[in-house]
GROMACS .gro file of C-alpha atoms in nm:
model
  389
    1UNK     CA    1 -19.675  -8.308  10.413
    2UNK     CA    2 -19.816  -7.963  10.488
    3UNK     CA    3 -20.137  -8.006  10.678
    4UNK     CA    4 -20.265  -8.327  10.519
    5UNK     CA    5 -20.493  -8.536  10.737
    6UNK     CA    6 -20.718  -8.833  10.656
    7UNK     CA    7 -21.021  -8.708  10.467
    8UNK     CA    8 -21.355  -8.801  10.619
    9UNK     CA    9 -21.580  -8.661  10.346
   10UNK     CA   10 -21.579  -8.790   9.991
   11UNK     CA   11 -21.513  -8.544   9.710
   12UNK     CA   12 -21.824  -8.490   9.500
   13UNK     CA   13 -21.815  -8.453   9.127
   14UNK     CA   14 -21.528  -8.670   8.999
   15UNK     CA   15 -21.325  -8.494   8.735
   16UNK     CA   16 -21.357  -8.638   8.387
   17UNK     CA   17 -21.189  -8.515   8.075
   18UNK     CA   18 -21.515  -8.387   7.932
   19UNK     CA   19 -21.646  -8.230   8.251
   20UNK     CA   20 -21.317  -8.059   8.324
   21UNK     CA   21 -21.306  -7.908   7.974
   22UNK     CA   22 -20.938  -7.969   7.964
   23UNK     CA   23 -20.760  -7.706   7.760
   24UNK     CA   24 -20.418  -7.854   7.813
   25UNK     CA   25 -20.234  -8.094   8.040
   26UNK     CA   26 -19.881  -8.102   8.166
   27UNK     CA   27 -19.709  -8.419   8.277
   28UNK     CA   28 -19.352  -8.306   8.305
   29UNK     CA   29 -19.054  -8.536   8.288
   30UNK     CA   30 -18.785  -8.478   8.546
   31UNK     CA   31 -19.024  -8.368   8.823
   32UNK     CA   32 -18.937  -8.401   9.189
   33UNK     CA   33 -18.918  -8.761   9.314
   34UNK     CA   34 -19.265  -8.757   9.472
   35UNK     CA   35 -19.445  -8.629   9.163
   36UNK     CA   36 -19.762  -8.804   9.046
   37UNK     CA   37 -19.806  -8.901   8.685
   38UNK     CA   38 -20.152  -8.741   8.688
   39UNK     CA   39 -20.221  -8.434   8.475
   40UNK     CA   40 -20.256  -8.073   8.566
   41UNK     CA   41 -20.623  -8.006   8.499
   42UNK     CA   42 -20.726  -7.675   8.346
   43UNK     CA   43 -21.092  -7.587   8.383
   44UNK     CA   44 -21.295  -7.322   8.209
   45UNK     CA   45 -21.504  -7.233   8.513
   46UNK     CA   46 -21.316  -6.919   8.621
   47UNK     CA   47 -21.453  -6.605   8.456
   48UNK     CA   48 -21.219  -6.365   8.285
   49UNK     CA   49 -21.147  -6.034   8.455
   50UNK     CA   50 -21.450  -5.811   8.424
   51UNK     CA   51 -21.246  -5.500   8.344
   52UNK     CA   52 -20.978  -5.621   8.105
   53UNK     CA   53 -20.666  -5.414   8.058
   54UNK     CA   54 -20.638  -5.215   7.736
   55UNK     CA   55 -20.377  -5.463   7.621
   56UNK     CA   56 -20.265  -5.778   7.795
   57UNK     CA   57 -19.907  -5.781   7.925
   58UNK     CA   58 -19.686  -6.061   7.796
   59UNK     CA   59 -19.677  -6.403   7.954
   60UNK     CA   60 -19.336  -6.490   8.100
   61UNK     CA   61 -19.122  -6.795   8.167
   62UNK     CA   62 -18.792  -6.842   8.359
   63UNK     CA   63 -18.455  -6.831   8.189
   64UNK     CA   64 -18.120  -6.947   8.327
   65UNK     CA   65 -18.049  -7.067   8.677
   66UNK     CA   66 -18.174  -6.925   9.006
   67UNK     CA   67 -17.927  -6.681   9.167
   68UNK     CA   68 -17.886  -6.660   9.543
   69UNK     CA   69 -17.947  -6.319   9.697
   70UNK     CA   70 -17.923  -6.420  10.066
   71UNK     CA   71 -17.858  -6.734  10.272
   72UNK     CA   72 -17.897  -6.845  10.631
   73UNK     CA   73 -18.266  -6.765  10.674
   74UNK     CA   74 -18.451  -6.975  10.931
   75UNK     CA   75 -18.803  -7.096  10.844
   76UNK     CA   76 -18.871  -6.790  10.625
   77UNK     CA   77 -19.233  -6.732  10.529
   78UNK     CA   78 -19.297  -6.399  10.357
   79UNK     CA   79 -19.098  -6.158  10.138
   80UNK     CA   80 -19.182  -5.789  10.161
   81UNK     CA   81 -19.024  -5.557   9.903
   82UNK     CA   82 -19.068  -5.196  10.009
   83UNK     CA   83 -19.118  -4.902   9.771
   84UNK     CA   84 -18.784  -4.746   9.869
   85UNK     CA   85 -18.590  -5.063   9.789
   86UNK     CA   86 -18.577  -5.220  10.135
   87UNK     CA   87 -18.643  -5.593  10.170
   88UNK     CA   88 -18.791  -5.761  10.478
   89UNK     CA   89 -18.845  -6.133  10.540
   90UNK     CA   90 -19.047  -6.294  10.820
   91UNK     CA   91 -18.904  -6.597  11.004
   92UNK     CA   92 -19.191  -6.812  11.126
   93UNK     CA   93 -19.045  -6.997  11.423
   94UNK     CA   94 -18.830  -6.717  11.567
   95UNK     CA   95 -19.099  -6.448  11.541
   96UNK     CA   96 -18.837  -6.233  11.377
   97UNK     CA   97 -18.839  -5.988  11.085
   98UNK     CA   98 -18.502  -5.956  10.914
   99UNK     CA   99 -18.377  -5.707  10.658
  100UNK     CA  100 -18.193  -5.845  10.356
  101UNK     CA  101 -17.913  -5.608  10.256
  102UNK     CA  102 -17.787  -5.554   9.899
  103UNK     CA  103 -17.469  -5.753   9.969
  104UNK     CA  104 -17.672  -6.054  10.089
  105UNK     CA  105 -17.613  -5.998  10.459
  106UNK     CA  106 -17.912  -6.026  10.691
  107UNK     CA  107 -17.978  -5.805  10.993
  108UNK     CA  108 -18.250  -5.824  11.256
  109UNK     CA  109 -18.513  -5.551  11.211
  110UNK     CA  110 -18.756  -5.659  11.485
  111UNK     CA  111 -18.869  -5.946  11.705
  112UNK     CA  112 -19.244  -5.948  11.757
  113UNK     CA  113 -19.372  -6.006  12.109
  114UNK     CA  114 -19.645  -6.264  12.172
  115UNK     CA  115 -19.558  -6.483  11.873
  116UNK     CA  116 -19.607  -6.849  11.963
  117UNK     CA  117 -19.469  -7.086  11.702
  118UNK     CA  118 -19.564  -7.450  11.671
  119UNK     CA  119 -19.696  -7.673  11.395
  120UNK     CA  120 -19.779  -7.441  11.107
  121UNK     CA  121 -19.821  -7.137  11.333
  122UNK     CA  122 -19.583  -6.852  11.409
  123UNK     CA  123 -19.491  -6.531  11.231
  124UNK     CA  124 -19.640  -6.558  10.882
  125UNK     CA  125 -19.740  -6.288  10.633
  126UNK     CA  126 -19.614  -5.931  10.596
  127UNK     CA  127 -19.762  -5.637  10.407
  128UNK     CA  128 -19.679  -5.268  10.363
  129UNK     CA  129 -19.917  -4.977  10.411
  130UNK     CA  130 -19.792  -4.646  10.269
  131UNK     CA  131 -19.829  -4.330  10.470
  132UNK     CA  132 -20.160  -4.148  10.428
  133UNK     CA  133 -20.184  -3.797  10.566
  134UNK     CA  134 -20.149  -3.829  10.942
  135UNK     CA  135 -20.084  -4.203  10.920
  136UNK     CA  136 -19.719  -4.298  10.884
  137UNK     CA  137 -19.597  -4.582  10.666
  138UNK     CA  138 -19.632  -4.913  10.845
  139UNK     CA  139 -19.581  -5.287  10.816
  140UNK     CA  140 -19.856  -5.534  10.896
  141UNK     CA  141 -19.784  -5.884  11.023
  142UNK     CA  142 -20.002  -6.193  11.066
  143UNK     CA  143 -19.895  -6.424  11.348
  144UNK     CA  144 -20.004  -6.690  11.594
  145UNK     CA  145 -20.031  -6.640  11.968
  146UNK     CA  146 -20.110  -6.909  12.225
  147UNK     CA  147 -20.482  -6.853  12.168
  148UNK     CA  148 -20.546  -6.709  11.822
  149UNK     CA  149 -20.406  -6.571  11.500
  150UNK     CA  150 -20.398  -6.194  11.470
  151UNK     CA  151 -20.289  -5.904  11.254
  152UNK     CA  152 -20.086  -5.615  11.392
  153UNK     CA  153 -19.964  -5.287  11.244
  154UNK     CA  154 -19.619  -5.147  11.325
  155UNK     CA  155 -19.464  -4.813  11.228
  156UNK     CA  156 -19.185  -4.858  10.973
  157UNK     CA  157 -18.873  -4.674  11.086
  158UNK     CA  158 -18.530  -4.603  10.940
  159UNK     CA  159 -18.390  -4.617  10.590
  160UNK     CA  160 -18.285  -4.924  10.389
  161UNK     CA  161 -17.987  -5.074  10.566
  162UNK     CA  162 -18.121  -4.980  10.909
  163UNK     CA  163 -18.493  -5.057  10.892
  164UNK     CA  164 -18.689  -5.113  11.211
  165UNK     CA  165 -19.045  -5.171  11.328
  166UNK     CA  166 -19.218  -4.986  11.611
  167UNK     CA  167 -19.460  -5.107  11.877
  168UNK     CA  168 -19.730  -5.343  11.739
  169UNK     CA  169 -20.093  -5.230  11.746
  170UNK     CA  170 -20.360  -5.497  11.707
  171UNK     CA  171 -20.565  -5.454  11.388
  172UNK     CA  172 -20.764  -5.779  11.412
  173UNK     CA  173 -20.754  -6.067  11.657
  174UNK     CA  174 -20.965  -6.374  11.724
  175UNK     CA  175 -20.878  -6.552  11.398
  176UNK     CA  176 -20.894  -6.927  11.477
  177UNK     CA  177 -20.554  -7.081  11.539
  178UNK     CA  178 -20.466  -7.449  11.509
  179UNK     CA  179 -20.155  -7.662  11.488
  180UNK     CA  180 -20.220  -7.656  11.112
  181UNK     CA  181 -20.419  -7.459  10.853
  182UNK     CA  182 -20.355  -7.106  10.978
  183UNK     CA  183 -20.359  -6.933  10.638
  184UNK     CA  184 -20.153  -6.622  10.701
  185UNK     CA  185 -20.098  -6.431  10.376
  186UNK     CA  186 -20.146  -6.053  10.387
  187UNK     CA  187 -20.170  -5.821  10.088
  188UNK     CA  188 -20.285  -5.468  10.014
  189UNK     CA  189 -20.508  -5.480   9.709
  190UNK     CA  190 -20.525  -5.233   9.422
  191UNK     CA  191 -20.823  -5.080   9.601
  192UNK     CA  192 -20.601  -4.989   9.898
  193UNK     CA  193 -20.772  -5.227  10.141
  194UNK     CA  194 -20.604  -5.504  10.338
  195UNK     CA  195 -20.672  -5.867  10.249
  196UNK     CA  196 -20.588  -6.167  10.469
  197UNK     CA  197 -20.616  -6.541  10.409
  198UNK     CA  198 -20.728  -6.753  10.703
  199UNK     CA  199 -20.725  -7.131  10.738
  200UNK     CA  200 -20.986  -7.358  10.891
  201UNK     CA  201 -20.753  -7.434  11.187
  202UNK     CA  202 -20.828  -7.805  11.138
  203UNK     CA  203 -21.206  -7.755  11.172
  204UNK     CA  204 -21.359  -7.763  10.825
  205UNK     CA  205 -21.699  -7.651  10.951
  206UNK     CA  206 -21.557  -7.303  11.012
  207UNK     CA  207 -21.506  -7.258  10.639
  208UNK     CA  208 -21.881  -7.272  10.568
  209UNK     CA  209 -21.982  -7.065  10.874
  210UNK     CA  210 -22.033  -6.705  10.753
  211UNK     CA  211 -21.991  -6.577  11.109
  212UNK     CA  212 -21.651  -6.744  11.165
  213UNK     CA  213 -21.321  -6.585  11.064
  214UNK     CA  214 -21.158  -6.921  10.978
  215UNK     CA  215 -21.147  -7.062  10.625
  216UNK     CA  216 -21.196  -6.724  10.460
  217UNK     CA  217 -21.042  -6.442  10.266
  218UNK     CA  218 -21.100  -6.124  10.466
  219UNK     CA  219 -21.108  -5.765  10.338
  220UNK     CA  220 -21.068  -5.477  10.581
  221UNK     CA  221 -20.963  -5.119  10.640
  222UNK     CA  222 -20.626  -5.035  10.789
  223UNK     CA  223 -20.798  -5.035  11.130
  224UNK     CA  224 -20.945  -5.384  11.091
  225UNK     CA  225 -21.302  -5.279  11.012
  226UNK     CA  226 -21.504  -5.435  10.728
  227UNK     CA  227 -21.411  -5.255  10.408
  228UNK     CA  228 -21.685  -5.068  10.221
  229UNK     CA  229 -21.847  -5.289   9.959
  230UNK     CA  230 -21.790  -5.620  10.135
  231UNK     CA  231 -22.068  -5.862  10.029
  232UNK     CA  232 -22.253  -5.889  10.362
  233UNK     CA  233 -22.107  -5.590  10.542
  234UNK     CA  234 -21.874  -5.816  10.742
  235UNK     CA  235 -21.503  -5.885  10.708
  236UNK     CA  236 -21.569  -6.187  10.485
  237UNK     CA  237 -21.480  -6.141  10.116
  238UNK     CA  238 -21.504  -6.512  10.020
  239UNK     CA  239 -21.560  -6.837  10.208
  240UNK     CA  240 -21.528  -7.213  10.175
  241UNK     CA  241 -21.146  -7.216  10.192
  242UNK     CA  242 -20.930  -7.481  10.357
  243UNK     CA  243 -20.585  -7.324  10.387
  244UNK     CA  244 -20.524  -7.043  10.136
  245UNK     CA  245 -20.175  -6.894  10.148
  246UNK     CA  246 -20.133  -6.700   9.823
  247UNK     CA  247 -20.289  -6.373   9.701
  248UNK     CA  248 -20.219  -6.168   9.389
  249UNK     CA  249 -20.397  -5.942   9.139
  250UNK     CA  250 -20.376  -5.946   8.761
  251UNK     CA  251 -20.341  -5.644   8.532
  252UNK     CA  252 -20.716  -5.588   8.526
  253UNK     CA  253 -20.752  -5.608   8.904
  254UNK     CA  254 -20.876  -5.968   8.908
  255UNK     CA  255 -20.790  -6.143   9.233
  256UNK     CA  256 -20.627  -6.489   9.252
  257UNK     CA  257 -20.561  -6.719   9.547
  258UNK     CA  258 -20.372  -7.045   9.595
  259UNK     CA  259 -20.509  -7.310   9.828
  260UNK     CA  260 -20.387  -7.634   9.985
  261UNK     CA  261 -20.615  -7.928   9.920
  262UNK     CA  262 -20.650  -8.231  10.143
  263UNK     CA  263 -20.538  -8.550   9.970
  264UNK     CA  264 -20.652  -8.500   9.612
  265UNK     CA  265 -20.643  -8.150   9.459
  266UNK     CA  266 -20.455  -7.829   9.526
  267UNK     CA  267 -20.617  -7.524   9.372
  268UNK     CA  268 -20.565  -7.193   9.196
  269UNK     CA  269 -20.884  -6.988   9.229
  270UNK     CA  270 -21.006  -6.663   9.081
  271UNK     CA  271 -21.170  -6.493   9.377
  272UNK     CA  272 -21.507  -6.323   9.341
  273UNK     CA  273 -21.672  -6.132   9.629
  274UNK     CA  274 -21.918  -6.345   9.821
  275UNK     CA  275 -21.829  -6.665   9.635
  276UNK     CA  276 -21.810  -7.001   9.812
  277UNK     CA  277 -21.514  -7.224   9.718
  278UNK     CA  278 -21.661  -7.542   9.862
  279UNK     CA  279 -21.443  -7.672  10.143
  280UNK     CA  280 -21.506  -7.908  10.324
  281UNK     CA  281 -21.798  -8.026  10.110
  282UNK     CA  282 -21.584  -8.050   9.798
  283UNK     CA  283 -21.215  -8.055   9.711
  284UNK     CA  284 -21.118  -7.941   9.365
  285UNK     CA  285 -21.369  -7.924   9.081
  286UNK     CA  286 -21.724  -8.021   9.176
  287UNK     CA  287 -21.952  -7.898   8.895
  288UNK     CA  288 -22.189  -7.789   9.172
  289UNK     CA  289 -22.369  -7.458   9.124
  290UNK     CA  290 -22.335  -7.380   9.494
  291UNK     CA  291 -21.958  -7.353   9.469
  292UNK     CA  292 -21.695  -7.185   9.255
  293UNK     CA  293 -21.462  -7.431   9.083
  294UNK     CA  294 -21.085  -7.376   9.061
  295UNK     CA  295 -20.928  -7.241   8.745
  296UNK     CA  296 -20.642  -7.491   8.780
  297UNK     CA  297 -20.601  -7.793   9.004
  298UNK     CA  298 -20.300  -8.014   9.074
  299UNK     CA  299 -20.247  -8.347   9.247
  300UNK     CA  300 -20.125  -8.259   9.595
  301UNK     CA  301 -19.786  -8.422   9.539
  302UNK     CA  302 -19.717  -8.177   9.256
  303UNK     CA  303 -19.798  -7.854   9.439
  304UNK     CA  304 -19.892  -7.772   9.800
  305UNK     CA  305 -19.898  -7.407   9.692
  306UNK     CA  306 -19.812  -7.126   9.929
  307UNK     CA  307 -19.724  -6.779   9.797
  308UNK     CA  308 -19.818  -6.663   9.448
  309UNK     CA  309 -19.713  -6.368   9.235
  310UNK     CA  310 -19.828  -6.225   8.903
  311UNK     CA  311 -19.565  -6.104   8.660
  312UNK     CA  312 -19.696  -5.979   8.328
  313UNK     CA  313 -19.984  -6.209   8.235
  314UNK     CA  314 -19.846  -6.507   8.430
  315UNK     CA  315 -19.940  -6.641   8.772
  316UNK     CA  316 -19.645  -6.803   8.952
  317UNK     CA  317 -19.706  -7.044   9.242
  318UNK     CA  318 -19.445  -7.151   9.496
  319UNK     CA  319 -19.489  -7.524   9.562
  320UNK     CA  320 -19.379  -7.677   9.892
  321UNK     CA  321 -19.429  -8.051   9.858
  322UNK     CA  322 -19.400  -8.019   9.480
  323UNK     CA  323 -19.059  -7.845   9.516
  324UNK     CA  324 -19.101  -7.633   9.204
  325UNK     CA  325 -19.253  -7.317   9.064
  326UNK     CA  326 -19.566  -7.338   8.853
  327UNK     CA  327 -19.616  -7.081   8.575
  328UNK     CA  328 -19.980  -7.043   8.464
  329UNK     CA  329 -20.095  -6.806   8.191
  330UNK     CA  330 -20.278  -6.609   8.069
  331UNK     CA  331 -20.410  -6.461   8.391
  332UNK     CA  332 -20.656  -6.221   8.230
  333UNK     CA  333 -20.867  -6.485   8.059
  334UNK     CA  334 -20.796  -6.786   8.287
  335UNK     CA  335 -20.488  -7.004   8.243
  336UNK     CA  336 -20.460  -7.250   7.958
  337UNK     CA  337 -20.080  -7.291   7.961
  338UNK     CA  338 -19.923  -7.440   8.274
  339UNK     CA  339 -19.557  -7.531   8.308
  340UNK     CA  340 -19.322  -7.620   8.593
  341UNK     CA  341 -18.971  -7.487   8.654
  342UNK     CA  342 -18.684  -7.562   8.894
  343UNK     CA  343 -18.837  -7.899   8.983
  344UNK     CA  344 -18.633  -8.044   9.270
  345UNK     CA  345 -18.349  -7.791   9.230
  346UNK     CA  346 -18.412  -7.574   9.538
  347UNK     CA  347 -18.630  -7.792   9.756
  348UNK     CA  348 -18.949  -7.656   9.910
  349UNK     CA  349 -19.057  -7.310   9.794
  350UNK     CA  350 -19.267  -7.091  10.024
  351UNK     CA  351 -19.314  -6.747   9.870
  352UNK     CA  352 -19.268  -6.559   9.544
  353UNK     CA  353 -19.290  -6.187   9.466
  354UNK     CA  354 -19.222  -5.975   9.158
  355UNK     CA  355 -18.867  -5.844   9.173
  356UNK     CA  356 -18.716  -5.537   9.008
  357UNK     CA  357 -18.673  -5.522   8.630
  358UNK     CA  358 -18.936  -5.788   8.561
  359UNK     CA  359 -18.763  -6.066   8.752
  360UNK     CA  360 -18.899  -6.296   9.023
  361UNK     CA  361 -18.781  -6.346   9.381
  362UNK     CA  362 -18.853  -6.665   9.575
  363UNK     CA  363 -18.799  -6.809   9.925
  364UNK     CA  364 -18.690  -7.167   9.986
  365UNK     CA  365 -18.839  -7.336  10.290
  366UNK     CA  366 -18.624  -7.635  10.381
  367UNK     CA  367 -18.555  -7.546  10.748
  368UNK     CA  368 -18.916  -7.552  10.869
  369UNK     CA  369 -18.900  -7.913  10.989
  370UNK     CA  370 -19.056  -8.063  10.678
  371UNK     CA  371 -18.776  -8.017  10.428
  372UNK     CA  372 -18.421  -8.137  10.387
  373UNK     CA  373 -18.187  -7.841  10.444
  374UNK     CA  374 -17.905  -7.788  10.197
  375UNK     CA  375 -17.588  -7.591  10.247
  376UNK     CA  376 -17.684  -7.225  10.295
  377UNK     CA  377 -18.056  -7.288  10.342
  378UNK     CA  378 -18.285  -7.121  10.362
  379UNK     CA  379 -18.234  -6.881  10.072
  380UNK     CA  380 -18.378  -6.582   9.897
  381UNK     CA  381 -18.324  -6.635   9.525
  382UNK     CA  382 -18.368  -6.439   9.203
  383UNK     CA  383 -18.509  -6.590   8.884
  384UNK     CA  384 -18.467  -6.413   8.551
  385UNK     CA  385 -18.773  -6.405   8.327
  386UNK     CA  386 -18.832  -6.356   7.957
  387UNK     CA  387 -19.143  -6.324   7.743
  388UNK     CA  388 -19.295  -6.663   7.662
  389UNK     CA  389 -19.279  -6.766   7.298
   0.00000   0.00000   0.00000
């Protein structure tokens, strides 16, 4: 299991049907073999986006079977679709960034120096920064060294089919590194600033320490400085996280994150600046005014969520242990409809991103030492979507 260890603190605030304000539950037949029979719990605690879009986009659901775009990836972690059509994928254990070509072939674009893989560490998230005046377009990467996790920026070179990455420049270092719980997702928000998820590195006390970089969502400039408007003038955007690995924004600019729980609840959270999400004092819903409750929580056997994407008004989570995709909508007002897809069909799923023409792209993750590889694994796959009824 991804980063589960015996829990030493009890979870406060047991979830009851009344306290959780359950809007709907989903106990899906045909789930992966390790699925619990427990419900998906939908809470009403997450506020709606404060600046709603003029009209909500449609909610979506998958149609048809997943189609393979590329095979033979090794411990892939992050998909990066570039504005010009290029596609890069990070390989955690090899410290390698590969380019996926239109015919499904894969070519090496770069190998990052100083990457030290082991446990859950290695080369993790990727993000793209467009050129801005004197600054050329670049790719950011989050990776583990032998002493920390760090973020680097590399010039993006070449055209699709021959993409490359230049010499890395450190943007931020000193992020706590552990054998587990390294976070690692990078994303450029609609405000143009860089966001990074960091794990507690196996030390839950870091998550509640406002001066520590572990167990946080960070917001920064392209040079690694605290972004203007951060709650306390530091890099910290939100705290109290255990191991968040998914970031996405809805149509109104509301920010969402997925988070691994310990032994009880995995979470989907709407992120508000300065909010505390409770770890390690609580796991899942607590009904405690000190902490922000999740919008959706799952038994850990059903999820272990890593990457997330928002397509239309639907949040899609890639589930590792749960071996499925979760579709949760509507995003703008907090999800009340939650359904699973592809349960057990592709194995572990690490990342999802919006694809062209309203489709979804996903990464399997069966070669990372915790899955059961299938012929051709790991894969980049395409999932067709249609408006939900």
